[in-house]
Amino acid sequence: MMHIGQGLVCGEKIRDMVDAGFEFTIFLADWHSMINDKYGGDMAKIKVTGEYFKHCFTALGLTEDKVQYVWASDLAGLPEYWEKVLRVGRSTTTRRLMRALPILGREINQKEAEAATLFYPCMQAADIFQMKLDVACAGIDQRKAHILAREVGEKLGWGKPVSLHTPLVMGLAGIESGEKGSFDEDPKLSQVIGAKMSKSRPESNILIHDGPTEIFQKIKGAYCPPRETKGNPLLDYFRVLVFHGPGRFLLKRDQKYGGDLELESYEQLESLYSSGKVHPQDLKSNMVQFLTDRLQDVRKYFATRPDLLDKMRKLGAG
Amino acid sequence: MDLEERLDLACRGTVEVIQRPELRELLSTKQKPRAYWGFECSGKRETARPD
């Protein structure tokens, strides 16, 4: 199901783009999901999930008057789309495509893969040109697809799409507990990708329709050692979710621990935390409140449409 | 909103923009530039494959 990495980080960025004057498309990549073995490649289940995603973004305020929704299957019906896929494939090599497989969550150094996975990066590049996009947005783990699109776009005279990459939200277990595989040539980025929320255990993901009790339980169990600023998911959420834009944050604290603190920046919070002036419990209780408030509208939306989550649970989603 | 404000709004919270000058050029020349975000339709974490 949709976790806060997708819902809040992507959701906020898409809203920024709409406010900055972009015509924005949310692309529901059903064919790509089939290639990447989602639901064992069952298209009917993939479609149900795509519809659910559309509801999630709608609940987050990205309604159809602000963004447009396009399915990969809309493009897949067009011969000129497949011509673009093949022209991208003609402009690159299997070796390059194998190195791009981390965009599917696979490791970088695989010697063998299902043949269909090699179409995936070609399709991702072709999607951008077929939809005549100027800017491609994604998490930083998708940069290889965008670099490919820029290179082949230039070669083929189709233009170079600007690419805009957002941080990946860390799983609740912290960066050290992430998958140990190799997902990028850069070991630091590889570690960030291995620890992202969607790669972590499903029960530890905070979902966008979680209620206050679930949010509390999940945050309570999160990795958050005192004074430790590296690989700390709680600090990561403050950095990425709370301090996404300008503005202050009032950190609520009991009088006996020094009372409320008005924070001006993430850096200020990090420095207070590393010196022990802000305690793990302060981060946790404030994050529970922040997420509970931030996700209130989404909860209401799904509470009035219980069939949406029922359908997803029937698919075995979690 | 002026050009720089729109540019800052588009770039805030990102870890990388390739390339910011290209984005500025785009915002200054195109009335309604087109952007997208693609999502796989996945409901749960997939189990590890045998390969």
Coordinates of C-alpha atoms in Angstrom, one line a residue:
Chain A
M1 CA 0.0 0.0 0.0
M2 CA 1.1 3.6 -0.3
H3 CA 3.6 4.6 2.3
I4 CA 4.6 8.2 3.4
G5 CA 7.6 8.1 1.1
Q6 CA 5.4 8.0 -1.9
G7 CA 2.4 9.9 -0.5
L8 CA 4.1 12.8 1.2
V9 CA 7.5 13.2 -0.6
C10 CA 6.1 12.7 -4.1
G11 CA 2.8 14.4 -3.2
E12 CA 4.5 17.5 -1.9
K13 CA 6.8 17.8 -4.8
I14 CA 4.0 17.3 -7.3
R15 CA 2.1 20.1 -5.6
D16 CA 5.2 22.3 -5.8
M17 CA 5.4 21.6 -9.5
V18 CA 1.8 22.4 -10.1
D19 CA 2.1 25.7 -8.1
A20 CA 5.3 26.6 -10.1
G21 CA 3.1 26.4 -13.2
F22 CA 3.7 23.0 -14.6
E23 CA 1.2 20.9 -16.4
F24 CA 1.6 17.7 -14.4
T25 CA 1.0 14.1 -15.3
I26 CA 0.8 11.2 -12.8
F27 CA 1.7 8.2 -14.8
L28 CA 0.3 4.9 -13.6
A29 CA 2.9 2.4 -15.0
D30 CA 0.8 -0.7 -15.2
W31 CA 2.8 -2.4 -18.0
H32 CA 6.1 -1.6 -16.2
S33 CA 4.6 -3.2 -13.0
M34 CA 3.8 -6.3 -15.1
I35 CA 7.4 -6.5 -16.3
N36 CA 8.6 -6.0 -12.7
D37 CA 6.6 -9.0 -11.6
K38 CA 4.2 -7.1 -9.4
Y39 CA 1.4 -9.5 -8.3
G40 CA 3.2 -12.1 -10.4
G41 CA 2.5 -10.0 -13.5
D42 CA -1.4 -10.2 -13.0
M43 CA -2.7 -7.2 -14.9
A44 CA -6.1 -7.2 -13.3
K45 CA -4.6 -6.9 -9.8
I46 CA -2.1 -4.3 -11.1
K47 CA -5.0 -2.2 -12.4
V48 CA -6.8 -2.3 -9.1
T49 CA -3.7 -1.1 -7.4
G50 CA -3.3 1.7 -10.0
E51 CA -6.9 2.9 -9.3
Y52 CA -6.1 2.8 -5.6
F53 CA -2.9 5.0 -6.2
K54 CA -5.1 7.4 -8.0
H55 CA -7.4 7.6 -5.0
C56 CA -4.4 8.1 -2.7
F57 CA -3.1 11.1 -4.7
T58 CA -6.7 12.5 -5.0
A59 CA -7.0 12.1 -1.2
L60 CA -3.6 14.0 -0.9
G61 CA -5.2 16.9 -2.8
L62 CA -3.9 16.1 -6.3
T63 CA -7.4 16.1 -7.9
E64 CA -8.0 15.8 -11.6
D65 CA -8.4 19.5 -12.0
K66 CA -4.8 19.9 -10.9
V67 CA -3.0 16.9 -12.4
Q68 CA -3.8 14.5 -15.2
Y69 CA -3.6 10.7 -14.8
V70 CA -2.3 8.6 -17.7
W71 CA -1.9 4.8 -17.7
A72 CA 1.0 3.1 -19.4
S73 CA -1.6 1.0 -21.1
D74 CA -2.9 4.2 -22.8
L75 CA 0.5 4.5 -24.5
A76 CA 0.8 0.8 -25.1
G77 CA -2.0 0.9 -27.6
L78 CA -0.1 3.3 -29.9
P79 CA 2.3 1.8 -32.6
E80 CA 4.4 5.1 -32.5
Y81 CA 5.0 4.4 -28.8
W82 CA 6.6 1.0 -29.5
E83 CA 8.6 2.6 -32.3
K84 CA 10.1 5.0 -29.7
V85 CA 10.8 2.1 -27.3
L86 CA 12.8 0.3 -30.1
R87 CA 14.6 3.5 -31.2
V88 CA 15.7 4.0 -27.6
G89 CA 16.9 0.3 -27.6
R90 CA 18.8 0.9 -30.8
S91 CA 20.6 3.8 -29.2
T92 CA 21.9 2.0 -26.2
T93 CA 23.4 -1.4 -25.3
T94 CA 22.3 -4.4 -23.3
R95 CA 25.2 -3.8 -20.9
R96 CA 23.9 -0.2 -20.2
L97 CA 20.4 -1.6 -19.7
M98 CA 21.6 -4.2 -17.3
R99 CA 23.4 -1.5 -15.3
A100 CA 20.1 0.4 -15.2
L101 CA 18.2 -2.5 -13.5
P102 CA 18.3 -0.9 -10.0
I103 CA 15.4 1.3 -11.3
L104 CA 13.4 -1.9 -10.9
G105 CA 14.8 -2.5 -7.4
R106 CA 17.2 -5.1 -8.7
E107 CA 20.9 -5.2 -7.9
I108 CA 23.3 -3.6 -10.3
N109 CA 25.8 -6.5 -10.8
Q110 CA 23.4 -9.2 -12.1
K111 CA 24.7 -11.3 -14.9
E112 CA 21.3 -12.6 -16.0
A113 CA 17.8 -11.2 -15.9
E114 CA 14.4 -11.9 -17.5
A115 CA 14.6 -10.5 -21.0
A116 CA 11.5 -8.3 -20.4
T117 CA 13.3 -6.3 -17.8
L118 CA 15.5 -4.8 -20.5
F119 CA 12.5 -3.2 -22.1
Y120 CA 11.7 -1.4 -18.9
P121 CA 14.3 1.4 -19.0
C122 CA 13.7 1.7 -22.8
M123 CA 9.9 2.2 -22.1
Q124 CA 10.6 4.6 -19.2
A125 CA 12.6 6.8 -21.6
A126 CA 10.1 6.4 -24.4
D127 CA 7.2 7.4 -22.0
I128 CA 8.9 10.8 -21.5
F129 CA 9.2 11.4 -25.3
Q130 CA 5.7 10.0 -26.1
M131 CA 4.0 12.3 -23.6
K132 CA 6.2 15.2 -24.8
L133 CA 7.4 15.9 -21.3
D134 CA 10.0 18.6 -20.4
V135 CA 10.7 17.4 -16.9
A136 CA 10.9 13.9 -15.4
C137 CA 10.5 13.7 -11.6
A138 CA 11.3 10.7 -9.5
G139 CA 13.2 9.4 -6.4
I140 CA 16.9 9.4 -6.7
D141 CA 16.9 5.6 -7.3
Q142 CA 15.5 6.4 -10.8
R143 CA 18.3 8.5 -12.0
K144 CA 19.7 5.9 -14.4
A145 CA 16.5 5.9 -16.4
H146 CA 16.6 9.6 -16.7
I147 CA 20.2 9.8 -17.6
L148 CA 19.4 7.2 -20.3
A149 CA 16.5 9.4 -21.5
R150 CA 18.7 12.4 -21.7
E151 CA 21.5 10.6 -23.6
V152 CA 19.2 8.9 -26.2
G153 CA 17.0 12.0 -26.5
E154 CA 20.0 14.1 -27.5
K155 CA 21.3 11.4 -29.9
L156 CA 17.8 11.0 -31.6
G157 CA 17.1 14.8 -31.7
W158 CA 14.2 14.4 -29.3
G159 CA 15.6 16.8 -26.7
K160 CA 17.0 16.3 -23.2
P161 CA 14.4 16.1 -20.5
V162 CA 15.3 17.9 -17.3
S163 CA 15.3 15.5 -14.4
L164 CA 14.5 16.3 -10.9
H165 CA 15.3 13.8 -8.1
T166 CA 13.8 13.7 -4.6
P167 CA 15.3 12.0 -1.5
L168 CA 14.2 8.4 -0.6
V169 CA 12.4 8.1 2.8
M170 CA 14.3 5.8 5.1
G171 CA 12.5 2.7 6.6
L172 CA 11.8 2.8 10.3
A173 CA 14.6 0.4 11.1
G174 CA 17.3 3.0 9.9
I175 CA 19.9 2.9 7.3
E176 CA 22.1 0.2 8.8
S177 CA 19.2 -2.3 8.6
G178 CA 18.6 -1.8 4.9
E179 CA 19.2 -4.4 2.2
K180 CA 22.9 -4.9 1.8
G181 CA 22.9 -5.4 -2.0
S182 CA 24.6 -3.1 -4.5
F183 CA 22.1 -0.7 -6.1
D184 CA 24.5 1.9 -7.4
E185 CA 28.2 2.4 -8.3
D186 CA 28.2 5.0 -5.5
P187 CA 28.3 3.1 -2.2
K188 CA 26.5 5.9 -0.3
L189 CA 23.6 6.1 -2.8
S190 CA 23.5 2.3 -2.9
Q191 CA 23.0 2.2 0.9
V192 CA 20.3 4.9 0.7
I193 CA 18.4 2.9 -1.9
G194 CA 18.8 -0.3 0.1
A195 CA 17.3 1.4 3.2
K196 CA 14.3 3.1 1.5
M197 CA 10.9 2.6 3.0
S198 CA 9.4 0.5 0.2
K199 CA 12.3 -2.0 0.6
S200 CA 11.8 -2.3 4.3
R201 CA 9.5 -4.8 6.1
P202 CA 5.9 -4.0 5.2
E203 CA 4.7 -3.9 8.8
S204 CA 7.2 -1.2 9.6
N205 CA 6.0 1.1 6.8
I206 CA 3.9 4.1 7.7
L207 CA 1.0 4.1 5.3
I208 CA -0.8 7.2 4.3
H209 CA -4.1 6.0 5.7
D210 CA -2.7 4.8 9.0
G211 CA -4.6 6.0 12.1
P212 CA -3.1 7.7 15.1
T213 CA -2.7 4.4 17.0
E214 CA -0.8 2.7 14.1
I215 CA 1.4 5.8 13.6
F216 CA 2.1 5.8 17.3
Q217 CA 3.0 2.1 17.4
K218 CA 5.2 2.2 14.3
I219 CA 7.1 5.4 15.4
K220 CA 7.5 4.0 18.9
G221 CA 9.4 1.0 17.6
A222 CA 11.6 3.1 15.2
Y223 CA 15.3 3.1 15.4
C224 CA 16.4 6.4 17.0
P225 CA 19.5 6.2 19.2
P226 CA 20.2 9.3 21.4
R227 CA 22.6 11.9 19.8
E228 CA 23.0 9.8 16.6
T229 CA 22.3 11.9 13.5
K230 CA 23.5 9.4 10.9
G231 CA 21.1 6.9 9.5
N232 CA 18.4 8.0 12.0
P233 CA 15.0 7.6 10.4
L234 CA 13.3 10.1 12.8
L235 CA 15.7 12.9 11.9
D236 CA 15.3 11.9 8.3
Y237 CA 11.6 12.4 8.5
F238 CA 12.0 15.8 10.0
R239 CA 14.5 16.8 7.3
V240 CA 12.4 15.5 4.4
L241 CA 8.8 15.9 5.6
V242 CA 8.7 18.7 8.1
F243 CA 11.4 21.0 6.7
H244 CA 10.5 20.4 3.0
G245 CA 9.7 24.1 2.6
P246 CA 10.5 27.3 4.5
G247 CA 8.8 27.8 7.9
R248 CA 9.3 27.1 11.5
F249 CA 8.3 24.1 13.5
L250 CA 7.2 24.2 17.1
L251 CA 8.7 21.2 18.9
K252 CA 6.4 20.4 21.8
R253 CA 8.2 19.4 25.0
D254 CA 7.2 18.9 28.6
Q255 CA 8.2 21.9 30.8
K256 CA 10.4 19.6 32.9
Y257 CA 12.5 18.8 29.9
G258 CA 12.9 22.5 28.9
G259 CA 9.5 23.3 27.4
D260 CA 8.6 23.9 23.7
L261 CA 11.3 24.8 21.2
E262 CA 10.8 26.9 18.1
L263 CA 13.0 25.4 15.3
E264 CA 14.0 27.5 12.3
S265 CA 15.7 24.8 10.3
Y266 CA 16.6 21.2 10.1
E267 CA 20.2 22.0 10.8
Q268 CA 19.2 23.5 14.1
L269 CA 17.3 20.4 15.1
E270 CA 20.2 18.2 14.1
S271 CA 22.7 20.1 16.1
L272 CA 20.4 20.1 19.2
Y273 CA 19.9 16.4 18.8
S274 CA 23.6 15.6 18.4
S275 CA 24.4 17.6 21.6
G276 CA 21.7 15.7 23.5
K277 CA 19.5 18.7 24.1
V278 CA 16.7 17.1 22.2
H279 CA 15.8 13.6 23.2
P280 CA 14.6 10.6 21.0
Q281 CA 11.2 10.8 22.8
D282 CA 10.8 14.4 21.7
L283 CA 11.4 13.5 18.1
K284 CA 9.0 10.6 18.3
S285 CA 6.1 12.2 20.0
N286 CA 6.3 15.3 17.7
M287 CA 6.5 13.1 14.6
V288 CA 3.5 11.1 15.7
Q289 CA 1.5 14.3 16.0
F290 CA 2.9 15.8 12.8
L291 CA 1.9 12.7 10.8
T292 CA -1.4 12.3 12.5
D293 CA -2.3 15.9 11.5
R294 CA -0.8 15.7 8.1
L295 CA -2.6 12.5 7.1
Q296 CA -6.0 13.5 8.6
D297 CA -7.6 14.3 5.2
V298 CA -6.4 11.0 3.7
R299 CA -7.8 9.0 6.6
K300 CA -11.2 10.7 6.2
Y301 CA -11.2 10.1 2.4
F302 CA -10.6 6.4 2.9
A303 CA -12.9 6.1 5.9
T304 CA -15.8 7.1 3.7
R305 CA -14.8 4.7 1.0
P306 CA -14.0 1.5 2.9
D307 CA -14.3 -0.7 -0.3
L308 CA -11.0 0.8 -1.6
L309 CA -8.9 -0.7 1.2
D310 CA -11.0 -3.9 1.3
K311 CA -10.2 -4.5 -2.4
M312 CA -6.5 -3.9 -1.8
R313 CA -6.5 -6.3 1.2
K314 CA -8.1 -8.9 -0.9
L315 CA -5.1 -8.7 -3.2
G316 CA -2.9 -9.4 -0.3
A317 CA -1.5 -5.9 -0.2
G318 CA 0.0 -4.7 3.1
Chain B
M1 CA 5.4 34.4 -8.8
D2 CA 8.5 35.5 -10.7
L3 CA 10.9 33.2 -12.5
E4 CA 13.3 32.7 -9.6
E5 CA 10.5 31.9 -7.2
R6 CA 9.0 29.3 -9.5
L7 CA 12.5 27.8 -10.0
D8 CA 13.1 27.6 -6.2
L9 CA 9.7 26.0 -5.7
A10 CA 10.4 23.4 -8.3
C11 CA 13.9 22.6 -6.9
R12 CA 13.2 22.8 -3.1
G13 CA 13.6 19.5 -1.2
T14 CA 15.3 17.8 -4.2
V15 CA 18.6 16.0 -4.0
E16 CA 19.5 16.6 -7.6
V17 CA 18.3 18.6 -10.6
I18 CA 19.9 17.8 -14.0
Q19 CA 20.3 20.6 -14.8
R20 CA 19.0 23.7 -13.0
P21 CA 20.0 26.1 -15.7
E22 CA 18.0 24.0 -18.2
L23 CA 15.0 24.2 -15.9
R24 CA 15.4 28.0 -15.7
E25 CA 15.6 28.2 -19.5
L26 CA 12.4 26.1 -19.7
L27 CA 10.5 28.2 -17.2
S28 CA 11.5 31.4 -19.0
T29 CA 10.5 30.2 -22.5
K30 CA 7.5 27.8 -22.2
Q31 CA 4.2 29.0 -20.9
K32 CA 3.1 25.6 -19.5
P33 CA 6.0 23.2 -19.3
R34 CA 5.1 19.6 -18.9
A35 CA 6.3 17.4 -16.1
Y36 CA 5.5 13.9 -14.8
W37 CA 6.1 11.3 -12.2
G38 CA 5.6 7.6 -12.9
F39 CA 4.5 5.0 -10.3
E40 CA 4.6 1.3 -10.4
C41 CA 1.3 -0.1 -9.2
S42 CA 2.6 -2.3 -6.4
G43 CA 0.7 -3.1 -3.2
K44 CA 3.3 -4.8 -1.1
R45 CA 6.9 -5.5 -0.9
E46 CA 7.7 -8.3 -3.3
T47 CA 9.4 -11.4 -2.0
A48 CA 13.0 -12.0 -3.1
R49 CA 13.3 -13.8 -6.4
P50 CA 15.4 -17.0 -6.5
D51 CA 17.8 -15.3 -8.9

